Amino acid sequence: MTYEVKVYVTLKEGVLDPQGSAVKNSLHHLGFGGVEDVRIGKVMSLRMEATEDTIDNQVKEMCDKLLANPVIEDYSYETEEVVSS
Amino acid sequence: MTYEVKVYVTLKEGVLDPQGSAVKNSLHHLGFGGVEDVRIGKVMSLRMEATEDTIDNQVKEMCDKLLANPVIEDYSYETEEVVSS
């Protein structure tokens, strides 16, 4: 079966996010003074072949091995079966 | 009111994603041959002060001016009011 998988990788709380700070400052300069905090993460959209039994384990293994750095990042994911029309 | 805003920025269809291709190749090398496509985007979590009337317009303006590049990227967002306990 074909799955659409979305993996969200975000920095753990407490880990400095210089890119987020830079964006926050830029937003302030543009006049958006109400912005108090910005954190930047990644979203990865994967299309993959897998079976219902293996999809979860495969995605977790991909995250642990490559997509996320478990020392400083958390991840979450959603899987959705692609129904061919 | 305080809002938690999530902004998802993804490359438009048809725009080359070399980072995604590199991740796909790495996943193949790790044995995940079922992966057919990988696209990489950004997710930005903002905490901001705004009113119910202005929050949508503010977020759209921030996306158009800074957070996304409308030539090659699409964005979507979710807003959620933070209820202080």
PDB file of C-alpha atoms in Angstrom:
ATOM      1  CA  MET A   1       0.000   0.000   0.000  1.00  0.00           C
ATOM      2  CA  THR A   2       1.097   3.539  -0.600  1.00  0.00           C
ATOM      3  CA  TYR A   3       1.230   5.928   2.313  1.00  0.00           C
ATOM      4  CA  GLU A   4       1.607   9.667   2.647  1.00  0.00           C
ATOM      5  CA  VAL A   5       3.631  10.328   5.775  1.00  0.00           C
ATOM      6  CA  LYS A   6       4.168  13.696   7.400  1.00  0.00           C
ATOM      7  CA  VAL A   7       7.055  13.911   9.833  1.00  0.00           C
ATOM      8  CA  TYR A   8       7.342  16.979  12.058  1.00  0.00           C
ATOM      9  CA  VAL A   9      10.765  17.587  13.574  1.00  0.00           C
ATOM     10  CA  THR A  10      11.066  20.320  16.181  1.00  0.00           C
ATOM     11  CA  LEU A  11      13.791  21.424  18.542  1.00  0.00           C
ATOM     12  CA  LYS A  12      13.365  20.215  22.113  1.00  0.00           C
ATOM     13  CA  GLU A  13      12.365  22.795  24.677  1.00  0.00           C
ATOM     14  CA  GLY A  14      15.406  24.511  26.083  1.00  0.00           C
ATOM     15  CA  VAL A  15      17.492  24.085  22.947  1.00  0.00           C
ATOM     16  CA  LEU A  16      18.513  27.468  21.549  1.00  0.00           C
ATOM     17  CA  ASP A  17      16.927  28.342  18.207  1.00  0.00           C
ATOM     18  CA  PRO A  18      18.993  31.128  16.600  1.00  0.00           C
ATOM     19  CA  GLN A  19      17.026  30.916  13.352  1.00  0.00           C
ATOM     20  CA  GLY A  20      13.793  31.406  15.299  1.00  0.00           C
ATOM     21  CA  SER A  21      15.280  34.370  17.166  1.00  0.00           C
ATOM     22  CA  ALA A  22      16.348  35.968  13.901  1.00  0.00           C
ATOM     23  CA  VAL A  23      12.860  35.560  12.466  1.00  0.00           C
ATOM     24  CA  LYS A  24      11.332  37.035  15.627  1.00  0.00           C
ATOM     25  CA  ASN A  25      13.590  40.077  15.386  1.00  0.00           C
ATOM     26  CA  SER A  26      12.768  40.534  11.710  1.00  0.00           C
ATOM     27  CA  LEU A  27       9.050  40.343  12.481  1.00  0.00           C
ATOM     28  CA  HIS A  28       9.497  43.030  15.155  1.00  0.00           C
ATOM     29  CA  HIS A  29      11.297  45.229  12.633  1.00  0.00           C
ATOM     30  CA  LEU A  30       8.408  44.749  10.226  1.00  0.00           C
ATOM     31  CA  GLY A  31       6.031  46.033  12.896  1.00  0.00           C
ATOM     32  CA  PHE A  32       4.720  42.754  14.324  1.00  0.00           C
ATOM     33  CA  GLY A  33       5.582  43.638  17.900  1.00  0.00           C
ATOM     34  CA  GLY A  34       3.074  41.178  19.306  1.00  0.00           C
ATOM     35  CA  VAL A  35       5.261  38.202  18.398  1.00  0.00           C
ATOM     36  CA  GLU A  36       6.739  36.806  21.606  1.00  0.00           C
ATOM     37  CA  ASP A  37       8.417  33.640  20.479  1.00  0.00           C
ATOM     38  CA  VAL A  38       9.304  31.844  17.249  1.00  0.00           C
ATOM     39  CA  ARG A  39      10.578  28.276  16.962  1.00  0.00           C
ATOM     40  CA  ILE A  40      11.447  26.759  13.619  1.00  0.00           C
ATOM     41  CA  GLY A  41      11.243  23.114  12.733  1.00  0.00           C
ATOM     42  CA  LYS A  42      10.969  20.908   9.692  1.00  0.00           C
ATOM     43  CA  VAL A  43       8.094  19.109   8.088  1.00  0.00           C
ATOM     44  CA  MET A  44       8.898  16.239   5.750  1.00  0.00           C
ATOM     45  CA  SER A  45       6.335  14.747   3.392  1.00  0.00           C
ATOM     46  CA  LEU A  46       7.169  11.220   2.324  1.00  0.00           C
ATOM     47  CA  ARG A  47       5.369   8.980  -0.104  1.00  0.00           C
ATOM     48  CA  MET A  48       6.252   5.356   0.484  1.00  0.00           C
ATOM     49  CA  GLU A  49       5.229   1.771  -0.094  1.00  0.00           C
ATOM     50  CA  ALA A  50       4.663  -0.253   3.065  1.00  0.00           C
ATOM     51  CA  THR A  51       2.209  -2.590   4.695  1.00  0.00           C
ATOM     52  CA  GLU A  52      -0.157  -1.666   7.493  1.00  0.00           C
ATOM     53  CA  ASP A  53       1.893  -3.820   9.878  1.00  0.00           C
ATOM     54  CA  THR A  54       5.234  -2.229   9.116  1.00  0.00           C
ATOM     55  CA  ILE A  55       4.526   1.424   8.370  1.00  0.00           C
ATOM     56  CA  ASP A  56       4.780   2.658  11.966  1.00  0.00           C
ATOM     57  CA  ASN A  57       8.003   0.831  12.709  1.00  0.00           C
ATOM     58  CA  GLN A  58       9.539   1.951   9.431  1.00  0.00           C
ATOM     59  CA  VAL A  59       8.731   5.610  10.049  1.00  0.00           C
ATOM     60  CA  LYS A  60      10.047   5.459  13.612  1.00  0.00           C
ATOM     61  CA  GLU A  61      13.258   3.805  12.427  1.00  0.00           C
ATOM     62  CA  MET A  62      13.731   6.434   9.700  1.00  0.00           C
ATOM     63  CA  CYS A  63      13.263   9.212  12.246  1.00  0.00           C
ATOM     64  CA  ASP A  64      15.651   7.659  14.760  1.00  0.00           C
ATOM     65  CA  LYS A  65      18.319   6.907  12.176  1.00  0.00           C
ATOM     66  CA  LEU A  66      18.186   9.899   9.858  1.00  0.00           C
ATOM     67  CA  LEU A  67      15.337  12.377   9.945  1.00  0.00           C
ATOM     68  CA  ALA A  68      15.670  13.656  13.506  1.00  0.00           C
ATOM     69  CA  ASN A  69      18.583  14.168  15.873  1.00  0.00           C
ATOM     70  CA  PRO A  70      17.262  12.648  19.111  1.00  0.00           C
ATOM     71  CA  VAL A  71      19.737  14.632  21.216  1.00  0.00           C
ATOM     72  CA  ILE A  72      18.186  17.986  20.399  1.00  0.00           C
ATOM     73  CA  GLU A  73      15.024  17.246  18.418  1.00  0.00           C
ATOM     74  CA  ASP A  74      11.608  15.707  18.967  1.00  0.00           C
ATOM     75  CA  TYR A  75       9.519  14.239  16.207  1.00  0.00           C
ATOM     76  CA  SER A  76       5.950  13.287  15.569  1.00  0.00           C
ATOM     77  CA  TYR A  77       4.291  11.905  12.485  1.00  0.00           C
ATOM     78  CA  GLU A  78       1.015  11.162  10.758  1.00  0.00           C
ATOM     79  CA  THR A  79       0.430   8.431   8.205  1.00  0.00           C
ATOM     80  CA  GLU A  80      -2.349   8.290   5.697  1.00  0.00           C
ATOM     81  CA  GLU A  81      -3.066   5.591   3.160  1.00  0.00           C
ATOM     82  CA  VAL A  82      -3.236   6.836  -0.408  1.00  0.00           C
ATOM     83  CA  VAL A  83      -6.337   5.495  -2.074  1.00  0.00           C
ATOM     84  CA  SER A  84      -5.742   5.269  -5.788  1.00  0.00           C
ATOM     85  CA  SER A  85      -8.680   6.440  -7.803  1.00  0.00           C
TER      86      SER A  85
ATOM     87  CA  MET B   1      -5.234  37.432  23.681  1.00  0.00           C
ATOM     88  CA  THR B   2      -2.320  35.101  23.226  1.00  0.00           C
ATOM     89  CA  TYR B   3      -2.263  32.764  20.265  1.00  0.00           C
ATOM     90  CA  GLU B   4      -0.186  29.772  19.299  1.00  0.00           C
ATOM     91  CA  VAL B   5       0.242  29.851  15.540  1.00  0.00           C
ATOM     92  CA  LYS B   6       1.672  27.061  13.407  1.00  0.00           C
ATOM     93  CA  VAL B   7       2.806  28.078   9.938  1.00  0.00           C
ATOM     94  CA  TYR B   8       3.624  25.332   7.436  1.00  0.00           C
ATOM     95  CA  VAL B   9       5.765  26.405   4.488  1.00  0.00           C
ATOM     96  CA  THR B  10       6.253  23.899   1.681  1.00  0.00           C
ATOM     97  CA  LEU B  11       7.750  24.084  -1.784  1.00  0.00           C
ATOM     98  CA  LYS B  12       5.231  24.411  -4.578  1.00  0.00           C
ATOM     99  CA  GLU B  13       4.710  21.377  -6.758  1.00  0.00           C
ATOM    100  CA  GLY B  14       7.203  21.309  -9.586  1.00  0.00           C
ATOM    101  CA  VAL B  15       9.894  23.197  -7.677  1.00  0.00           C
ATOM    102  CA  LEU B  16      13.018  21.059  -7.330  1.00  0.00           C
ATOM    103  CA  ASP B  17      13.804  19.969  -3.785  1.00  0.00           C
ATOM    104  CA  PRO B  18      17.479  18.914  -3.656  1.00  0.00           C
ATOM    105  CA  GLN B  19      17.360  18.508   0.115  1.00  0.00           C
ATOM    106  CA  GLY B  20      14.431  16.139  -0.237  1.00  0.00           C
ATOM    107  CA  SER B  21      16.215  14.164  -2.959  1.00  0.00           C
ATOM    108  CA  ALA B  22      19.283  13.820  -0.755  1.00  0.00           C
ATOM    109  CA  VAL B  23      17.163  12.533   2.119  1.00  0.00           C
ATOM    110  CA  LYS B  24      15.432  10.070  -0.195  1.00  0.00           C
ATOM    111  CA  ASN B  25      18.771   8.719  -1.406  1.00  0.00           C
ATOM    112  CA  SER B  26      20.039   8.409   2.156  1.00  0.00           C
ATOM    113  CA  LEU B  27      16.900   6.510   3.147  1.00  0.00           C
ATOM    114  CA  HIS B  28      17.436   4.121   0.225  1.00  0.00           C
ATOM    115  CA  HIS B  29      21.024   3.548   1.353  1.00  0.00           C
ATOM    116  CA  LEU B  30      19.723   2.766   4.837  1.00  0.00           C
ATOM    117  CA  GLY B  31      17.490   0.092   3.359  1.00  0.00           C
ATOM    118  CA  PHE B  32      14.180   1.958   3.121  1.00  0.00           C
ATOM    119  CA  GLY B  33      13.672   1.171  -0.544  1.00  0.00           C
ATOM    120  CA  GLY B  34       9.930   1.784  -0.350  1.00  0.00           C
ATOM    121  CA  VAL B  35      10.370   5.538  -0.118  1.00  0.00           C
ATOM    122  CA  GLU B  36       9.297   7.051  -3.433  1.00  0.00           C
ATOM    123  CA  ASP B  37       9.366  10.759  -2.743  1.00  0.00           C
ATOM    124  CA  VAL B  38      10.513  13.164  -0.035  1.00  0.00           C
ATOM    125  CA  ARG B  39       9.704  16.862   0.141  1.00  0.00           C
ATOM    126  CA  ILE B  40      11.032  19.040   2.913  1.00  0.00           C
ATOM    127  CA  GLY B  41       9.371  22.130   4.294  1.00  0.00           C
ATOM    128  CA  LYS B  42       9.368  24.253   7.401  1.00  0.00           C
ATOM    129  CA  VAL B  43       7.035  24.466  10.335  1.00  0.00           C
ATOM    130  CA  MET B  44       7.155  27.636  12.418  1.00  0.00           C
ATOM    131  CA  SER B  45       5.568  27.854  15.856  1.00  0.00           C
ATOM    132  CA  LEU B  46       4.810  31.418  16.906  1.00  0.00           C
ATOM    133  CA  ARG B  47       3.420  32.684  20.176  1.00  0.00           C
ATOM    134  CA  MET B  48       1.893  36.126  19.725  1.00  0.00           C
ATOM    135  CA  GLU B  49      -0.451  38.688  21.167  1.00  0.00           C
ATOM    136  CA  ALA B  50      -3.332  39.665  18.903  1.00  0.00           C
ATOM    137  CA  THR B  51      -7.065  40.132  18.867  1.00  0.00           C
ATOM    138  CA  GLU B  52      -9.549  37.745  17.328  1.00  0.00           C
ATOM    139  CA  ASP B  53     -10.246  40.307  14.586  1.00  0.00           C
ATOM    140  CA  THR B  54      -6.636  40.805  13.562  1.00  0.00           C
ATOM    141  CA  ILE B  55      -4.921  37.467  14.041  1.00  0.00           C
ATOM    142  CA  ASP B  56      -5.692  36.067  10.579  1.00  0.00           C
ATOM    143  CA  ASN B  57      -4.633  39.183   8.736  1.00  0.00           C
ATOM    144  CA  GLN B  58      -1.468  39.494  10.796  1.00  0.00           C
ATOM    145  CA  VAL B  59      -0.421  35.909  10.126  1.00  0.00           C
ATOM    146  CA  LYS B  60      -1.128  36.236   6.394  1.00  0.00           C
ATOM    147  CA  GLU B  61       0.867  39.457   6.240  1.00  0.00           C
ATOM    148  CA  MET B  62       3.810  37.873   8.094  1.00  0.00           C
ATOM    149  CA  CYS B  63       3.773  34.943   5.680  1.00  0.00           C
ATOM    150  CA  ASP B  64       3.594  37.149   2.606  1.00  0.00           C
ATOM    151  CA  LYS B  65       6.303  39.525   3.800  1.00  0.00           C
ATOM    152  CA  LEU B  66       8.792  37.255   5.506  1.00  0.00           C
ATOM    153  CA  LEU B  67       7.971  33.667   6.368  1.00  0.00           C
ATOM    154  CA  ALA B  68       7.310  32.296   2.894  1.00  0.00           C
ATOM    155  CA  ASN B  69       8.646  33.050  -0.559  1.00  0.00           C
ATOM    156  CA  PRO B  70       5.466  33.219  -2.653  1.00  0.00           C
ATOM    157  CA  VAL B  71       7.370  32.542  -5.863  1.00  0.00           C
ATOM    158  CA  ILE B  72       8.347  29.016  -4.905  1.00  0.00           C
ATOM    159  CA  GLU B  73       6.530  28.261  -1.645  1.00  0.00           C
ATOM    160  CA  ASP B  74       3.004  27.702  -0.410  1.00  0.00           C
ATOM    161  CA  TYR B  75       1.939  28.214   3.169  1.00  0.00           C
ATOM    162  CA  SER B  76      -0.876  27.227   5.441  1.00  0.00           C
ATOM    163  CA  TYR B  77      -1.426  27.955   9.097  1.00  0.00           C
ATOM    164  CA  GLU B  78      -3.439  27.098  12.190  1.00  0.00           C
ATOM    165  CA  THR B  79      -4.145  29.441  15.066  1.00  0.00           C
ATOM    166  CA  GLU B  80      -5.138  28.434  18.558  1.00  0.00           C
ATOM    167  CA  GLU B  81      -5.928  30.694  21.469  1.00  0.00           C
ATOM    168  CA  VAL B  82      -3.829  30.029  24.537  1.00  0.00           C
ATOM    169  CA  VAL B  83      -6.037  29.782  27.588  1.00  0.00           C
ATOM    170  CA  SER B  84      -4.067  30.800  30.642  1.00  0.00           C
ATOM    171  CA  SER B  85      -4.702  28.544  33.602  1.00  0.00           C
TER     172      SER B  85
END
